[in-house]
Coordinates of C-alpha atoms in Angstrom, one line a residue:
X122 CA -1.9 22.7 22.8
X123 CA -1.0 19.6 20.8
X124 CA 1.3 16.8 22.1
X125 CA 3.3 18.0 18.9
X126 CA 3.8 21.5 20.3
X127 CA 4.0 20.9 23.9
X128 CA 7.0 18.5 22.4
X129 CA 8.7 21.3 20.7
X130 CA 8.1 23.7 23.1
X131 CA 9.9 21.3 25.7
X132 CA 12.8 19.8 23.9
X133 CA 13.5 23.8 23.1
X134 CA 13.6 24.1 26.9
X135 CA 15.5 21.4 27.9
X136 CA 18.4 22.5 25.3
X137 CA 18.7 26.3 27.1
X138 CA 18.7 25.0 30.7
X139 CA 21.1 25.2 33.5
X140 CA 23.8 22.1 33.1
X141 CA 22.9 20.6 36.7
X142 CA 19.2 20.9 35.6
X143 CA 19.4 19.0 32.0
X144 CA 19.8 15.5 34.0
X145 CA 16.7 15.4 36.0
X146 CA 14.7 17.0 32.9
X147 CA 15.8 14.9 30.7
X148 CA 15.2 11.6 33.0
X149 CA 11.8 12.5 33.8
X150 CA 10.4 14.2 30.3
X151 CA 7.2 12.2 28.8
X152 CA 8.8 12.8 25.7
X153 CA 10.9 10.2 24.3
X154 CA 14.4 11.8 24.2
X155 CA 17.9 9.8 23.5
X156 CA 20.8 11.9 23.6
X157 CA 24.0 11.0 21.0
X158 CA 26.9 12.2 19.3
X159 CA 25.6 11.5 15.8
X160 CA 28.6 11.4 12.8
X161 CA 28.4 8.7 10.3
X162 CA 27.0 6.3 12.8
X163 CA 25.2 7.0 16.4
X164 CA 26.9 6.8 20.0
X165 CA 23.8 6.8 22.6
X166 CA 24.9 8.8 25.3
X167 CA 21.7 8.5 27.3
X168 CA 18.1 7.6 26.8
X169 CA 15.3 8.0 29.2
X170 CA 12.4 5.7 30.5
X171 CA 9.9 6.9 27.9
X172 CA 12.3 6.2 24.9
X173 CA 13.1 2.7 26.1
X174 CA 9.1 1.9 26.1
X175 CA 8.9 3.5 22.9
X176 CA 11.3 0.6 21.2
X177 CA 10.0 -2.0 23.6
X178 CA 13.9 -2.4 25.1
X179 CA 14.2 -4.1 28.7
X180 CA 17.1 -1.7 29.7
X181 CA 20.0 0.5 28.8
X182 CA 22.2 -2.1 27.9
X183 CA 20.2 -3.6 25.2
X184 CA 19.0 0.1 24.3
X185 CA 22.4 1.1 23.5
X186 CA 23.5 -2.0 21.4
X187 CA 20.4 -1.5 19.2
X188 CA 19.6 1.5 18.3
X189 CA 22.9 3.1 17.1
X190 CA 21.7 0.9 13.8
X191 CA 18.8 3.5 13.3
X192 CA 20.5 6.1 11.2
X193 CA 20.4 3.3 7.9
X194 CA 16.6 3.5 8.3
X195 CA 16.8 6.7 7.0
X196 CA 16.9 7.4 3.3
X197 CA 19.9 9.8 2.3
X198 CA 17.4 12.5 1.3
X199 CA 16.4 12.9 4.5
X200 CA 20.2 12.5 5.8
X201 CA 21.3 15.6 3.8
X202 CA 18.6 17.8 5.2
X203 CA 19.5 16.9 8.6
X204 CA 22.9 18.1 7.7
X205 CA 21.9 21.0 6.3
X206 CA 20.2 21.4 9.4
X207 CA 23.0 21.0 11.5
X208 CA 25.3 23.1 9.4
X209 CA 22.9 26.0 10.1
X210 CA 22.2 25.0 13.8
X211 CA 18.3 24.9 12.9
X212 CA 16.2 22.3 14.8
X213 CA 15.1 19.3 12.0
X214 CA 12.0 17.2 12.3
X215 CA 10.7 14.5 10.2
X216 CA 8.4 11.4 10.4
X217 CA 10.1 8.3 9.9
X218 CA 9.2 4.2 10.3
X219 CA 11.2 2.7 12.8
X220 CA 11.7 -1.0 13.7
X221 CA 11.3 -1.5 17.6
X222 CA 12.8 -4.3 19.6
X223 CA 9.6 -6.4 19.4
X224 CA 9.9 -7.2 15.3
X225 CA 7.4 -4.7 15.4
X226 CA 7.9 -0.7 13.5
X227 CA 6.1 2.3 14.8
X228 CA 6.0 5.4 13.4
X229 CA 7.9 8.6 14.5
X230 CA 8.2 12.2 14.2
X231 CA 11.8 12.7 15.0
X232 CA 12.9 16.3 15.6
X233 CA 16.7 16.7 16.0
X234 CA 17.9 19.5 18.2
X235 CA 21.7 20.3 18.8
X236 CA 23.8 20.7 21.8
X237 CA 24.5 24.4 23.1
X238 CA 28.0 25.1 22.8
X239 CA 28.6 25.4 26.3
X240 CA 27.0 21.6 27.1
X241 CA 28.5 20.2 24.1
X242 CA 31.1 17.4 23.6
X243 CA 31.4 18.3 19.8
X244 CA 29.0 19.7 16.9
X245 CA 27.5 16.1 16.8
X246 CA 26.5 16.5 20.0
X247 CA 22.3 16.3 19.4
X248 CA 19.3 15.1 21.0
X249 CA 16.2 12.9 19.4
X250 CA 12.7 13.7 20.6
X251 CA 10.0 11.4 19.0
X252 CA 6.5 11.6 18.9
X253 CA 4.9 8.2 18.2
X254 CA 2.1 9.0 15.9
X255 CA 1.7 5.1 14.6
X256 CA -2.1 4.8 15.5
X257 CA -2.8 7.9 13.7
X258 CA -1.2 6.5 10.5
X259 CA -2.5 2.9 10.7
X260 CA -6.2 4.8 11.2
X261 CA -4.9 6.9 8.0
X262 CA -4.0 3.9 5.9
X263 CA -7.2 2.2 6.8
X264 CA -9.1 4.8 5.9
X265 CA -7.1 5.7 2.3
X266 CA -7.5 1.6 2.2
X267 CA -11.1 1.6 2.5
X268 CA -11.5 4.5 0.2
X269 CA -9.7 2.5 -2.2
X270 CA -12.8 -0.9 -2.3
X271 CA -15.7 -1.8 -3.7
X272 CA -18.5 -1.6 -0.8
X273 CA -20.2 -4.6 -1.9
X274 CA -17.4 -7.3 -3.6
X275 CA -14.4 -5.6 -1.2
X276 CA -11.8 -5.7 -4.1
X277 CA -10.4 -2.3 -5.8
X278 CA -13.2 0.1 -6.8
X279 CA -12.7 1.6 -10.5
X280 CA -10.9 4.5 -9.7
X281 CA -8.4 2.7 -7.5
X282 CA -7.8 0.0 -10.1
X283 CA -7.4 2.3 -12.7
X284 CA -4.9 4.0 -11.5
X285 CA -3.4 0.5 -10.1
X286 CA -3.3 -0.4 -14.2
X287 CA -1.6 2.9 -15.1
X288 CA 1.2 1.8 -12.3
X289 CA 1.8 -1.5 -14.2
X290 CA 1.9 -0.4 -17.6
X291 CA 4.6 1.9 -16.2
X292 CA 6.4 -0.3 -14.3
X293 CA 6.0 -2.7 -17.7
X294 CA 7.1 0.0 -19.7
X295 CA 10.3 0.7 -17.8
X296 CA 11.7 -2.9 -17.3
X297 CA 10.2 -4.4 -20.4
X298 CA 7.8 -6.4 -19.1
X299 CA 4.7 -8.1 -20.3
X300 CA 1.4 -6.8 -19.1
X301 CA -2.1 -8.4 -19.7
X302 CA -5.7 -6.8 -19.0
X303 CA -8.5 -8.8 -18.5
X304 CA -12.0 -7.6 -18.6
X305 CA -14.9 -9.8 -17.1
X306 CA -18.6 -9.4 -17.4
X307 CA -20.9 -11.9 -15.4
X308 CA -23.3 -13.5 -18.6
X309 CA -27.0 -13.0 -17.0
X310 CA -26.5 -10.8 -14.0
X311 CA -29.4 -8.8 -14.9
X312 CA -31.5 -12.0 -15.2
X313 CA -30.5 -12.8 -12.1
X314 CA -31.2 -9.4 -10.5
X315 CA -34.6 -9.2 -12.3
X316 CA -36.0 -12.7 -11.2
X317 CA -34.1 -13.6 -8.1
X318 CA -34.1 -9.8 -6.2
X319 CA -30.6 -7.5 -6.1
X320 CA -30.3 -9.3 -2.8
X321 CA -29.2 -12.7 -4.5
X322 CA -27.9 -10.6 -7.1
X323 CA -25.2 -9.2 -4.9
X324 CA -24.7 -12.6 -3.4
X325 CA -23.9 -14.0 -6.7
X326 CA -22.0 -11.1 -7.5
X327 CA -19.6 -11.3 -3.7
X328 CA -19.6 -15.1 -4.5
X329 CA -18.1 -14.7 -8.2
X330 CA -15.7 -12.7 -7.2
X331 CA -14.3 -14.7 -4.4
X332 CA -14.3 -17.4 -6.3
X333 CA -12.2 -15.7 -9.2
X334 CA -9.7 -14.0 -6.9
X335 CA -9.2 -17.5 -5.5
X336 CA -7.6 -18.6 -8.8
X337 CA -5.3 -15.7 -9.2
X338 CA -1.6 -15.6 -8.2
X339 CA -1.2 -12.9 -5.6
X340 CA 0.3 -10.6 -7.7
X341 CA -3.0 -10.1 -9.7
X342 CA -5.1 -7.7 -9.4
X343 CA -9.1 -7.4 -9.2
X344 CA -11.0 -4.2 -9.5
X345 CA -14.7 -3.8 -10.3
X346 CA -14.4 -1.3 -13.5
X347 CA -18.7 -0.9 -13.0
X348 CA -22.0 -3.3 -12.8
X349 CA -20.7 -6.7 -13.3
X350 CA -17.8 -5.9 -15.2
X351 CA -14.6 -6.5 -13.6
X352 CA -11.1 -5.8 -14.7
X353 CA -8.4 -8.1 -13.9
X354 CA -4.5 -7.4 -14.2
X355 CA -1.9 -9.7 -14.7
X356 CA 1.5 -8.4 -14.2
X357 CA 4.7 -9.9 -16.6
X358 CA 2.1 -12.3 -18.6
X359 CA 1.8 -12.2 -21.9
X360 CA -1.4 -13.1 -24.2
X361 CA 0.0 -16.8 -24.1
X362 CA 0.3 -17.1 -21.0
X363 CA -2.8 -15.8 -19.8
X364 CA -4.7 -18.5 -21.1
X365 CA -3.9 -20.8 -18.4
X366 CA -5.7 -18.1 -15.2
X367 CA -8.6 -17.5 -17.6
X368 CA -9.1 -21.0 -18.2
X369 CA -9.2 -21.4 -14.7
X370 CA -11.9 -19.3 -13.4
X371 CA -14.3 -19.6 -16.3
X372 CA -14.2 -23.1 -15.1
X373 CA -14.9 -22.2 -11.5
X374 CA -18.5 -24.0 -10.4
X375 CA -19.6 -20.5 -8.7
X376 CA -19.4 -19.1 -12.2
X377 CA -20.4 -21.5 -14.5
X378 CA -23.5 -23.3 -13.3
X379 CA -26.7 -22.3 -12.3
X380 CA -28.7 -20.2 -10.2
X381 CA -31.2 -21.8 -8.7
X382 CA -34.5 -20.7 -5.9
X383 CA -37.5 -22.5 -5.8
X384 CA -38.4 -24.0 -9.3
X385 CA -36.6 -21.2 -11.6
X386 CA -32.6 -21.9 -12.5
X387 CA -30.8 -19.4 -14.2
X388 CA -27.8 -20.4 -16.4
X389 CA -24.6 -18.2 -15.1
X390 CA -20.9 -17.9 -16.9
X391 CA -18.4 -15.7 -17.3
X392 CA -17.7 -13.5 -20.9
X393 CA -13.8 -12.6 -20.9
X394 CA -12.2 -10.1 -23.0
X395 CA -8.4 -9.7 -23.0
X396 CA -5.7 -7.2 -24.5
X397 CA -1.4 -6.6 -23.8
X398 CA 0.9 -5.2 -23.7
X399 CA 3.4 -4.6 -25.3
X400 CA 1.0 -4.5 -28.6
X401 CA 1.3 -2.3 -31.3
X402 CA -1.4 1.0 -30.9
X403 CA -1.9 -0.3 -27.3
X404 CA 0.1 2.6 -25.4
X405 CA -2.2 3.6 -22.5
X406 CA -4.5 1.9 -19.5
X407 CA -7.4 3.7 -21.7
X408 CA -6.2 1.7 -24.9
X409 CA -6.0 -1.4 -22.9
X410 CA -9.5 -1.2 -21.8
X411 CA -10.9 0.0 -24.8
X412 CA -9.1 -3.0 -26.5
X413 CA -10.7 -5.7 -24.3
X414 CA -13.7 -4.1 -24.1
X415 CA -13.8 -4.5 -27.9
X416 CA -13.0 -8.4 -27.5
X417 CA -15.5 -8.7 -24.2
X418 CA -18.1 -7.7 -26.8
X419 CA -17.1 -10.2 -29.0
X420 CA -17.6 -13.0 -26.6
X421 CA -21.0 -11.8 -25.3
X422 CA -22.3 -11.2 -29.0
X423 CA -20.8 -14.6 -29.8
X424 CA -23.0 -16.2 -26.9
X425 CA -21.2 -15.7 -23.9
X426 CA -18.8 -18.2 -21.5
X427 CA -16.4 -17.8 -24.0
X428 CA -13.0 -15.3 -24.1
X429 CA -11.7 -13.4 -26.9
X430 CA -7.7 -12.4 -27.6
X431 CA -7.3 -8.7 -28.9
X432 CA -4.5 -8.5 -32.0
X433 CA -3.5 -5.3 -33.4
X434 CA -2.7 -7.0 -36.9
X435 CA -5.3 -9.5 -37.2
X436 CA -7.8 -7.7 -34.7
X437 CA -8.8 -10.5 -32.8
X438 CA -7.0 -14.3 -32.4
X439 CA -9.9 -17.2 -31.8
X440 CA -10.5 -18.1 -28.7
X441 CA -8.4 -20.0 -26.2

């Protein structure tokens, strides 16, 4: 039986059993349990040892000064379903983030039972069982994280920062907000790769990268789009003002210099291509791309370590 269940199955015994047994149950459940009349704030009543470890509190005392603050950590949503809950004397559970006493959170499935009649002080009369289920989230958001990278360079992969550019040209959209996409391509990777071995391919490749994301702000964002192409967002910046990043790291020594092992150097740079938002025909992540795609190539054609500006009306502006 899972620690879930055996949960439920015990906070739906303790609410059925004999009045001069509820005290000692209650005390000596493993469950966290805090018992409350809950109206438009929360009066602890009584909370037992396991509850008190939960939210890192030395005592009572301190237990009940703190935590009657918990019902604004939930969202109003959730609020309303409780009353509906409550209105229909069904049992409510949901998984919440709490702060604990420590500055810390964890997280909690919270299932809400009332008061029998008989044992109650008033139809607020509940109890709160929690089940802390914060490692299996953090190991859940690592994992989602992780699924989210680039193996070898450890920024967003291209699905993740795909969609991350779809979520800024909405958020763009709705507040009216610039938006600029930049779209990198390492000049000579495949040189590099061909002479020097992937292995000090992907070196130069981890190094560029760091090196780039060290000249961001950290509201920027880095994906590798495929290869040695990256794609680079730059939230509320507009064409103008995106000069002054992309100046920056095409300047950085790790990407503009050489390569060197033994006697054979190999000249490396960066080739830039850049599009925004808001700009007429440019409606969509995939017009963005295809847009700064169309100035990358540009820029490589041209010679490369050099950027181009996409323009709707004159198709491309000269270069920064």
């Amino acid at each position: 039986m899972s620690k879930i269940n055996q949960r439920n199955n015990f906070i739906t015994t303790l609410v059925k059993v004999p009045k001069d047994n509820f005290k000692l149950l209650f005390d000596l459940a493993p469950v966290p349990l805090v018992e409350g009349v809950w109206t438009s704030s929360f009066q602890v009543l009584s909370a037992n040892k396991a509850a008190l470890e939960l939210f890192s509190s030395q005592d009572r005392k301190q237990f009940d000064a703190w935590f009657p603050a918990f019902p604004s950590k939930i969202s109003t949503k959730v609020l309303l379903e409780l009353l509906s809950a409550r209105v229909k004397g069904d049992f409510f559970e949901h998984e919440i983030r709490l702060p604990t006493m420590r500055r810390s959170h964890v997280y909690v499935s919270m299932r809400v039972a009332y008061i029998p009649a008989e044992f109650a002080s008033g139809p607020q009369h509940v109890i709160l069982a929690f089940h802390d289920v914060t490692e299996v989230r953090r190991k859940e958001n690592f994992l989602k994280k992780l699924s989210q990278l680039d193996g070898l360079t450890g920024v967003y992969n291209r699905r993740a920062i795909l969609q991350r550019l779809d979520e800024e040209l909405s958020r763009a959209k709705r507040y009216g907000l610039n938006l600029t996409c930049v779209l990198v391509d390492l000049d000579n990777f495949k040189k590099v790769n061909d002479q020097f071995g992937h292995l000090s391919g992907d070196k130069y490749l981890r190094n560029a990268v760091a090196s780039i994301k060290q000249t961001l702000r950290k509201t920027d964002i880095i994906g590798r789009y495929g290869g040695d192409e990256f794609i680079i967002i730059l939230p509320e910046t507009s064409l103008e003002q995106a000069k002054v990043p992309v100046n920056r790291f095409l300047q950085t020594p790790s990407v503009n210099g050489e390569i060197r092992k033994k006697d054979v150097a190999i000249r490396v740079s960066l080739s830039v291509g850049i599009s925004a938002f808001p700009t007429q025909g440019l409606d969509t992540g995939r017009d963005l791309i295809k847009a700064a795609d169309q100035s990358l190539y540009l820029a490589k054609t041209n010679g490369g370590n050099q950027c181009h500006f996409y323009n709707s009306d004159l198709h491309q502006l000269p270069n920064p």
